Amino acid sequence: MYLNQYWKDERLAFNAFALWSDNPNEQTGEIMIEDDGANDVITLSGDFAEKIWVPDTFFANDKNSFLHDVTERNKLVRLAGDGAVTYGMRFTTTLACMMDLHYYPLDSQNCTVEIESYGYTVSDVVMYWKSTPIRGVEEAELPQFTIIGYETNDRKEKLATGIYQRLSLSFKLQRNIGYFVFQTYLPSILIVMLSWVSFWINHEATSARVALGITTVLTMTTISTGVRSSLPRISYVKAIDIYLVMCFVFVFAALLEYAAVNYTYWGARAKKKSKKTKEAERKVFGKTEKASCSSDDIIELQDIRLSPIASLRNRHYANTITTSDSVDSAKFPPSFRIARSYGSSTRSGLRYRSTRGQCRPKMLHAIKRGASVIKASIPKIKDVNVIDKYSRVIFPVSFAAFNAGYWIFYVLE
């Protein structure tokens, strides 16, 4: 950057040329001043600035600056005969610019150059822009931005040490998107399209489809990490974050689609196998039941502790079987005739069962019933290839609709 400052110091006025004219009628000569010295200019080295008064100008939003000194310090002092001083220098500076990155990388920013006197207040020095304040902006080229326009203004800043004059040069910058298209957007689109290849692979090729899905997910994670590493750690969501997250969702959904296909396929096979097994067990059980019913053997449980009823399992009776209180065995099936013993202390052996545990079975029953209703509402898929056929259409259409909405919103905004 080149910074030139102009002011007038009458103490430095001078007249470099004086014309002597000889009058033939007089023997004495006189000085004829043809020029007042306003057009006389002397260029001096930058070190001469240490011997005269110069303004203490600084950049209010400066972060890091340095003056070029090859081969000499890049400074100049130019004096005019009427005391006008031109003080110029060449330096490189890094200025702070508060950016709004909600639309990054499809954003535009306003960055300013703030020039101010450090010690002299408005009562000492008044700074203002010249009629042509800046030159060379039209030819300037930046790697990441395009300068759309600029404007200058001046205002007074009230600080703790006084009121100072501040000059501002504001640039309107539009970010170039070409780099991000080739480094982020295009690779993300290709990775999402690559995840759709699994829809055309046979559902029985588990290793191929799982490997493809996991590879695309990890690739999208790597791209997202690389983009975030070059940005400041800000909390709000940027435009590129929305795009990468949606690409990650599409890739992850393609992997979940195969999980659904695989579960549907192998679940149906398992159900068929279990039905066949149950039918075979029923046939075998029917044969054994007929054989058991034909026999006249009756299993009698002599000890009440062997009862299948939980409340009677741990009872203990001391009395023996009496013939007067015996239960008619004809009322029970042949395989469940129990020789029961009743005594005088039958009431004392009963246990009280609490109803606290009944709430849990009711809750579990309600959950199971709700799950069964949801399961019944899900349409049954006889052929798992139907899922892949629908996915071949739904995924591309959804991704195309997302891209259309994304670019229309951020570009036209």
C-alpha positions as a printed NumPy array, in Angstrom:
array([[  0.   ,   0.   ,   0.   ],
       [  1.161,   3.518,  -0.781],
       [  0.163,   6.236,   1.684],
       [  0.686,   9.889,   0.761],
       [  0.015,  12.738,   3.186],
       [ -0.108,  16.405,   2.272],
       [  0.094,  19.517,   4.442],
       [  1.57 ,  22.996,   4.326],
       [  4.266,  24.295,   6.645],
       [  5.123,  27.94 ,   5.922],
       [  8.358,  27.622,   7.845],
       [  9.685,  25.433,   5.032],
       [  8.845,  27.925,   2.216],
       [ 11.705,  28.866,  -0.066],
       [ 12.504,  30.495,  -3.447],
       [ 15.071,  28.583,  -5.478],
       [ 15.44 ,  30.915,  -8.502],
       [ 15.906,  34.659,  -8.789],
       [ 16.454,  36.438, -12.13 ],
       [ 19.052,  39.218, -12.356],
       [ 18.315,  41.873, -14.939],
       [ 20.8  ,  44.573, -16.114],
       [ 19.334,  47.987, -16.737],
       [ 21.375,  49.82 , -19.375],
       [ 20.304,  53.217, -17.998],
       [ 21.485,  52.431, -14.506],
       [ 24.771,  51.029, -13.427],
       [ 23.264,  49.234, -10.492],
       [ 21.413,  45.952, -10.987],
       [ 18.208,  44.932,  -9.304],
       [ 16.563,  41.566,  -8.585],
       [ 13.497,  40.806, -10.675],
       [ 11.389,  38.058,  -9.011],
       [  9.545,  36.327, -11.776],
       [  8.339,  33.364,  -9.61 ],
       [  7.129,  33.255,  -6.033],
       [  8.536,  29.709,  -5.548],
       [  5.222,  27.807,  -5.6  ],
       [  6.385,  25.718,  -8.524],
       [  9.78 ,  25.   ,  -7.047],
       [ 10.04 ,  21.417,  -5.777],
       [ 12.825,  19.67 ,  -3.908],
       [ 12.761,  15.914,  -3.347],
       [ 14.55 ,  14.676,  -0.245],
       [ 15.247,  11.289,   1.293],
       [ 12.947,   9.806,   3.868],
       [ 15.412,  10.46 ,   6.676],
       [ 14.701,  14.168,   6.321],
       [ 11.271,  13.521,   7.864],
       [ 12.978,  13.162,  11.248],
       [ 14.017,  16.851,  11.079],
       [ 10.63 ,  18.368,  10.346],
       [  7.144,  18.07 ,  11.773],
       [  5.121,  15.106,  10.463],
       [  1.664,  13.896,  11.548],
       [  1.485,  10.872,  13.837],
       [ -0.853,   8.926,  11.569],
       [ -1.721,   5.317,  12.411],
       [ -4.247,   2.66 ,  11.348],
       [ -6.897,   2.103,  13.989],
       [ -7.719,  -1.455,  12.843],
       [ -4.12 ,  -2.491,  12.178],
       [ -2.949,  -5.933,  13.312],
       [  0.51 ,  -6.147,  11.802],
       [  2.464,  -3.769,   9.53 ],
       [  5.985,  -3.227,   8.313],
       [  7.761,  -0.65 ,   6.157],
       [  9.713,  -1.865,   3.146],
       [ 13.406,  -1.055,   3.271],
       [ 14.928,  -2.561,   0.095],
       [ 17.196,  -1.104,  -1.041],
       [ 16.512,   1.967,   1.067],
       [ 13.601,   2.803,   3.286],
       [ 10.617,   3.354,   1.016],
       [  9.846,   6.904,   2.171],
       [ 10.051,  10.274,   0.506],
       [  9.73 ,  13.932,   1.451],
       [  8.959,  16.462,  -1.25 ],
       [  9.024,  20.183,  -0.479],
       [  7.418,  22.913,  -2.564],
       [  8.543,  26.504,  -2.57 ],
       [  5.396,  27.715,  -0.808],
       [  5.912,  25.285,   2.107],
       [  3.693,  22.46 ,   0.811],
       [  4.974,  19.073,   1.986],
       [  4.314,  15.657,   0.425],
       [  5.15 ,  12.753,   2.711],
       [  4.849,   9.301,   1.159],
       [  5.699,   5.746,   2.138],
       [  5.238,   2.162,   0.973],
       [  4.336,  -0.529,   3.475],
       [  2.426,  -3.76 ,   3.951],
       [ -0.318,  -4.002,   6.552],
       [ -2.73 ,  -6.588,   7.85 ],
       [ -6.021,  -5.012,   8.892],
       [ -8.826,  -6.448,  10.99 ],
       [-12.156,  -6.909,   9.258],
       [-15.269,  -8.05 ,  11.097],
       [-16.927, -10.537,   8.75 ],
       [-20.382, -12.069,   8.768],
       [-19.9  , -15.693,   7.658],
       [-23.508, -16.872,   7.67 ],
       [-23.43 , -17.068,   3.854],
       [-19.833, -18.335,   3.565],
       [-18.528, -18.995,   0.906],
       [-21.316, -17.267,  -1.029],
       [-20.928, -14.093,   0.999],
       [-19.91 , -10.469,   0.444],
       [-18.055,  -8.408,   3.025],
       [-17.397,  -4.775,   3.914],
       [-13.83 ,  -4.136,   5.018],
       [-12.504,  -0.719,   6.027],
       [ -9.188,   1.057,   6.387],
       [ -9.308,   3.342,   9.429],
       [ -6.765,   6.231,   9.428],
       [ -6.426,   8.481,  12.449],
       [ -4.   ,  10.752,  14.277],
       [ -2.707,   9.097,  17.401],
       [ -1.941,  12.113,  19.576],
       [ -3.319,  15.248,  17.902],
       [ -6.983,  15.984,  18.541],
       [ -9.302,  17.924,  16.213],
       [ -8.163,  21.143,  17.852],
       [ -4.606,  20.442,  16.631],
       [ -4.968,  18.539,  13.349],
       [ -7.914,  18.187,  10.998],
       [ -7.61 ,  15.35 ,   8.477],
       [ -9.646,  15.093,   5.277],
       [ -9.552,  13.233,   1.971],
       [ -8.359,  14.84 ,  -1.251],
       [-10.637,  15.21 ,  -4.25 ],
       [ -9.209,  11.945,  -5.639],
       [ -8.672,   9.966,  -2.457],
       [ -7.658,   6.611,  -3.929],
       [ -6.217,   5.313,  -7.181],
       [ -5.567,   1.891,  -8.659],
       [ -8.545,   0.073,  -7.136],
       [ -9.988,  -0.81 , -10.532],
       [ -6.8  ,  -2.632, -11.516],
       [ -6.355,  -4.398,  -8.165],
       [ -6.841,  -8.178,  -8.121],
       [ -7.277, -10.317,  -5.03 ],
       [ -7.027, -14.137,  -4.961],
       [-10.227, -14.733,  -2.954],
       [-12.258, -11.552,  -3.471],
       [-13.448,  -9.21 ,  -6.165],
       [-13.638,  -5.511,  -5.302],
       [-17.125,  -4.415,  -6.278],
       [-16.846,  -0.826,  -5.071],
       [-15.488,   1.511,  -2.425],
       [-16.373,   4.723,  -0.643],
       [-14.648,   7.204,   1.646],
       [-15.964,   9.062,   4.644],
       [-14.694,  10.91 ,   7.684],
       [-16.076,  11.204,  11.176],
       [-15.06 ,  12.256,  14.649],
       [-14.254,   9.665,  17.243],
       [-14.66 ,  10.489,  20.907],
       [-12.094,   8.591,  22.947],
       [-10.847,   8.776,  26.521],
       [ -8.042,  11.201,  25.587],
       [-10.113,  13.51 ,  23.399],
       [-11.944,  13.845,  20.109],
       [-10.031,  12.705,  17.023],
       [-10.654,  12.915,  13.308],
       [-10.905,   9.519,  11.616],
       [-10.814,   8.808,   7.892],
       [-12.398,   5.588,   6.621],
       [-12.005,   3.808,   3.309],
       [-14.638,   1.069,   2.91 ],
       [-14.344,  -1.724,   0.317],
       [-17.226,  -3.877,  -0.899],
       [-15.78 ,  -7.366,  -1.459],
       [-17.435, -10.331,  -3.176],
       [-15.888, -13.736,  -2.429],
       [-14.782, -15.774,  -5.441],
       [-16.532, -19.143,  -5.344],
       [-14.444, -20.943,  -7.96 ],
       [-12.015, -22.386,  -5.427],
       [-14.799, -23.787,  -3.255],
       [-16.66 , -25.28 ,  -6.211],
       [-13.699, -27.431,  -7.187],
       [-12.425, -28.153,  -3.68 ],
       [-15.652, -28.72 ,  -1.725],
       [-18.932, -28.645,  -3.632],
       [-18.035, -30.785,  -6.633],
       [-16.27 , -33.545,  -4.601],
       [-19.234, -33.656,  -2.198],
       [-21.691, -34.071,  -5.078],
       [-19.612, -36.874,  -6.58 ],
       [-19.348, -38.675,  -3.234],
       [-23.114, -38.536,  -2.766],
       [-23.662, -39.881,  -6.281],
       [-21.115, -42.615,  -5.596],
       [-23.16 , -43.79 ,  -2.611],
       [-26.102, -44.42 ,  -4.963],
       [-24.126, -47.098,  -6.798],
       [-25.01 , -49.524,  -3.989],
       [-28.657, -49.448,  -5.123],
       [-27.637, -51.334,  -8.277],
       [-25.54 , -53.934,  -6.428],
       [-27.15 , -57.234,  -5.461],
       [-28.477, -57.177,  -1.906],
       [-26.694, -60.44 ,  -1.126],
       [-23.276, -58.793,  -1.777],
       [-23.031, -57.569,   1.795],
       [-19.298, -56.863,   1.868],
       [-19.39 , -54.753,  -1.309],
       [-22.324, -52.566,  -0.263],
       [-21.143, -52.072,   3.315],
       [-17.618, -51.183,   2.197],
       [-18.957, -48.663,  -0.309],
       [-21.254, -47.06 ,   2.253],
       [-18.604, -46.747,   4.96 ],
       [-16.054, -45.351,   2.481],
       [-18.391, -42.59 ,   1.336],
       [-19.292, -41.677,   4.928],
       [-15.615, -41.396,   5.938],
       [-14.821, -39.355,   2.829],
       [-17.542, -36.84 ,   3.63 ],
       [-16.227, -36.603,   7.185],
       [-12.73 , -35.839,   5.867],
       [-14.02 , -33.098,   3.543],
       [-15.98 , -31.474,   6.379],
       [-12.96 , -31.525,   8.678],
       [-10.741, -29.925,   6.03 ],
       [-13.216, -27.099,   5.427],
       [-13.645, -26.316,   9.136],
       [ -9.897, -26.283,   9.783],
       [ -9.448, -23.187,   7.569],
       [-12.161, -21.167,   9.322],
       [-12.317, -19.468,  12.713],
       [-14.17 , -21.319,  15.444],
       [-17.542, -19.646,  15.26 ],
       [-20.722, -20.967,  16.81 ],
       [-23.32 , -20.126,  14.161],
       [-24.062, -22.244,  11.106],
       [-22.58 , -21.282,   7.735],
       [-23.912, -21.987,   4.26 ],
       [-21.183, -24.514,   3.538],
       [-21.965, -26.324,   6.816],
       [-25.559, -26.818,   5.724],
       [-24.451, -28.251,   2.389],
       [-21.886, -30.636,   3.891],
       [-24.277, -31.82 ,   6.589],
       [-26.978, -32.567,   4.021],
       [-24.479, -34.44 ,   1.85 ],
       [-23.472, -36.452,   4.902],
       [-27.15 , -37.199,   5.618],
       [-27.692, -38.478,   2.056],
       [-24.605, -40.684,   2.239],
       [-25.562, -42.043,   5.645],
       [-29.143, -42.629,   4.496],
       [-27.845, -44.742,   1.609],
       [-26.   , -46.915,   4.135],
       [-29.133, -47.217,   6.297],
       [-31.118, -48.154,   3.195],
       [-28.991, -51.245,   2.767],
       [-29.424, -52.048,   6.464],
       [-33.198, -51.992,   5.9  ],
       [-32.871, -54.192,   2.8  ],
       [-30.653, -56.661,   4.608],
       [-32.924, -56.823,   7.66 ],
       [-36.024, -57.299,   5.521],
       [-34.424, -60.03 ,   3.442],
       [-32.903, -62.103,   6.229],
       [-35.848, -61.47 ,   8.555],
       [-38.259, -62.915,   6.018],
       [-36.057, -65.968,   5.576],
       [-35.819, -66.45 ,   9.331],
       [-39.617, -66.274,   9.675],
       [-40.083, -68.873,   6.965],
       [-37.567, -71.137,   8.632],
       [-39.196, -70.718,  12.047],
       [-42.63 , -71.531,  10.583],
       [-41.296, -74.716,   9.066],
       [-39.663, -75.682,  12.362],
       [-42.883, -75.042,  14.318],
       [-44.937, -77.083,  11.878],
       [-42.5  , -79.973,  12.184],
       [-42.602, -79.739,  15.984],
       [-46.395, -79.722,  15.933],
       [-46.475, -82.878,  13.853],
       [-44.039, -84.634,  16.168],
       [-45.91 , -83.377,  19.258],
       [-49.229, -84.589,  17.85 ],
       [-47.873, -88.089,  17.369],
       [-46.41 , -88.265,  20.872],
       [-49.644, -86.942,  22.398],
       [-51.679, -89.633,  20.711],
       [-49.273, -92.261,  21.982],
       [-49.424, -90.892,  25.517],
       [-53.225, -90.712,  25.531],
       [-53.527, -94.314,  24.485],
       [-51.674, -95.519,  27.547],
       [-53.444, -95.991,  30.843],
       [-50.61 , -94.636,  32.958],
       [-51.587, -91.772,  35.227],
       [-48.951, -89.577,  36.776],
       [-49.903, -88.706,  40.268],
       [-48.113, -85.974,  42.159],
       [-48.013, -87.322,  45.679],
       [-46.149, -84.349,  47.085],
       [-47.935, -81.006,  46.94 ],
       [-44.527, -79.298,  46.579],
       [-44.313, -80.607,  43.012],
       [-47.437, -78.719,  41.972],
       [-47.001, -76.53 ,  38.838],
       [-49.006, -73.793,  40.541],
       [-46.61 , -71.212,  41.947],
       [-48.66 , -70.401,  45.018],
       [-48.826, -74.062,  46.086],
       [-45.232, -74.958,  45.316],
       [-43.763, -74.163,  48.717],
       [-46.583, -75.239,  50.936],
       [-45.892, -77.691,  53.688],
       [-48.56 , -79.821,  55.218],
       [-47.985, -82.118,  58.168],
       [-51.178, -84.145,  57.981],
       [-51.609, -87.215,  55.873],
       [-54.26 , -87.953,  53.303],
       [-57.718, -88.573,  54.686],
       [-60.33 , -90.532,  52.858],
       [-63.208, -88.263,  53.899],
       [-61.633, -85.05 ,  52.346],
       [-60.288, -86.633,  49.21 ],
       [-60.933, -84.903,  45.92 ],
       [-62.738, -86.693,  43.192],
       [-60.058, -87.575,  40.686],
       [-62.534, -87.893,  37.9  ],
       [-62.833, -84.112,  37.691],
       [-59.19 , -83.786,  36.606],
       [-57.61 , -84.969,  33.36 ],
       [-55.773, -88.298,  33.555],
       [-52.328, -86.666,  33.367],
       [-53.066, -84.154,  36.105],
       [-54.489, -86.145,  38.995],
       [-52.963, -84.957,  42.213],
       [-53.358, -86.694,  45.528],
       [-54.018, -83.648,  47.686],
       [-53.791, -83.652,  51.444],
       [-55.894, -81.344,  53.557],
       [-55.643, -80.92 ,  57.268],
       [-56.841, -78.71 ,  60.03 ],
       [-54.204, -76.054,  59.293],
       [-54.958, -75.432,  55.616],
       [-55.664, -71.748,  56.098],
       [-52.384, -71.132,  57.892],
       [-50.243, -72.272,  54.931],
       [-51.635, -69.715,  52.434],
       [-49.406, -66.809,  51.342],
       [-50.531, -63.277,  50.542],
       [-49.514, -62.092,  47.072],
       [-48.939, -58.366,  46.728],
       [-50.427, -56.452,  43.764],
       [-47.41 , -54.146,  43.388],
       [-45.818, -56.275,  40.731],
       [-48.92 , -56.176,  38.554],
       [-48.183, -52.649,  37.26 ],
       [-45.048, -53.751,  35.48 ],
       [-46.709, -56.558,  33.447],
       [-49.456, -54.118,  32.451],
       [-46.898, -51.603,  31.235],
       [-44.977, -54.224,  29.302],
       [-48.218, -55.478,  27.817],
       [-49.123, -51.946,  26.69 ],
       [-45.69 , -51.483,  25.109],
       [-45.932, -54.806,  23.307],
       [-49.407, -53.959,  22.092],
       [-48.233, -50.567,  20.747],
       [-45.283, -52.212,  19.012],
       [-47.569, -54.764,  17.436],
       [-49.86 , -51.991,  16.15 ],
       [-46.909, -50.134,  14.604],
       [-45.613, -53.339,  13.092],
       [-49.015, -54.087,  11.623],
       [-49.243, -50.611,  10.091],
       [-45.936, -51.059,   8.232],
       [-46.627, -52.456,   4.751],
       [-45.235, -55.904,   4.185],
       [-42.597, -56.13 ,   1.469],
       [-42.47 , -59.435,  -0.305],
       [-39.545, -58.55 ,  -2.601],
       [-36.637, -56.581,  -1.098],
       [-35.593, -55.396,  -4.543],
       [-38.531, -53.005,  -4.413],
       [-36.684, -50.938,  -1.79 ],
       [-33.692, -50.539,  -4.091],
       [-35.941, -49.635,  -7.03 ],
       [-37.646, -46.851,  -5.085],
       [-34.304, -45.626,  -3.704],
       [-32.888, -45.262,  -7.224],
       [-35.543, -42.593,  -7.854],
       [-36.128, -41.024,  -4.434],
       [-32.486, -40.294,  -3.566],
       [-31.506, -38.479,  -6.82 ],
       [-34.747, -36.492,  -6.924],
       [-34.402, -35.425,  -3.29 ],
       [-30.764, -34.405,  -3.752],
       [-31.577, -32.434,  -6.902],
       [-34.401, -30.615,  -5.086],
       [-32.079, -29.775,  -2.206],
       [-29.434, -28.369,  -4.565],
       [-31.988, -26.279,  -6.416],
       [-33.313, -24.762,  -3.197],
       [-29.813, -24.223,  -1.783],
       [-28.349, -22.392,  -4.762],
       [-31.479, -20.348,  -5.436],
       [-31.641, -19.162,  -1.841],
       [-27.967, -18.268,  -1.351],
       [-27.117, -16.974,  -4.823],
       [-30.212, -14.851,  -5.354],
       [-30.07 , -13.576,  -1.792]])
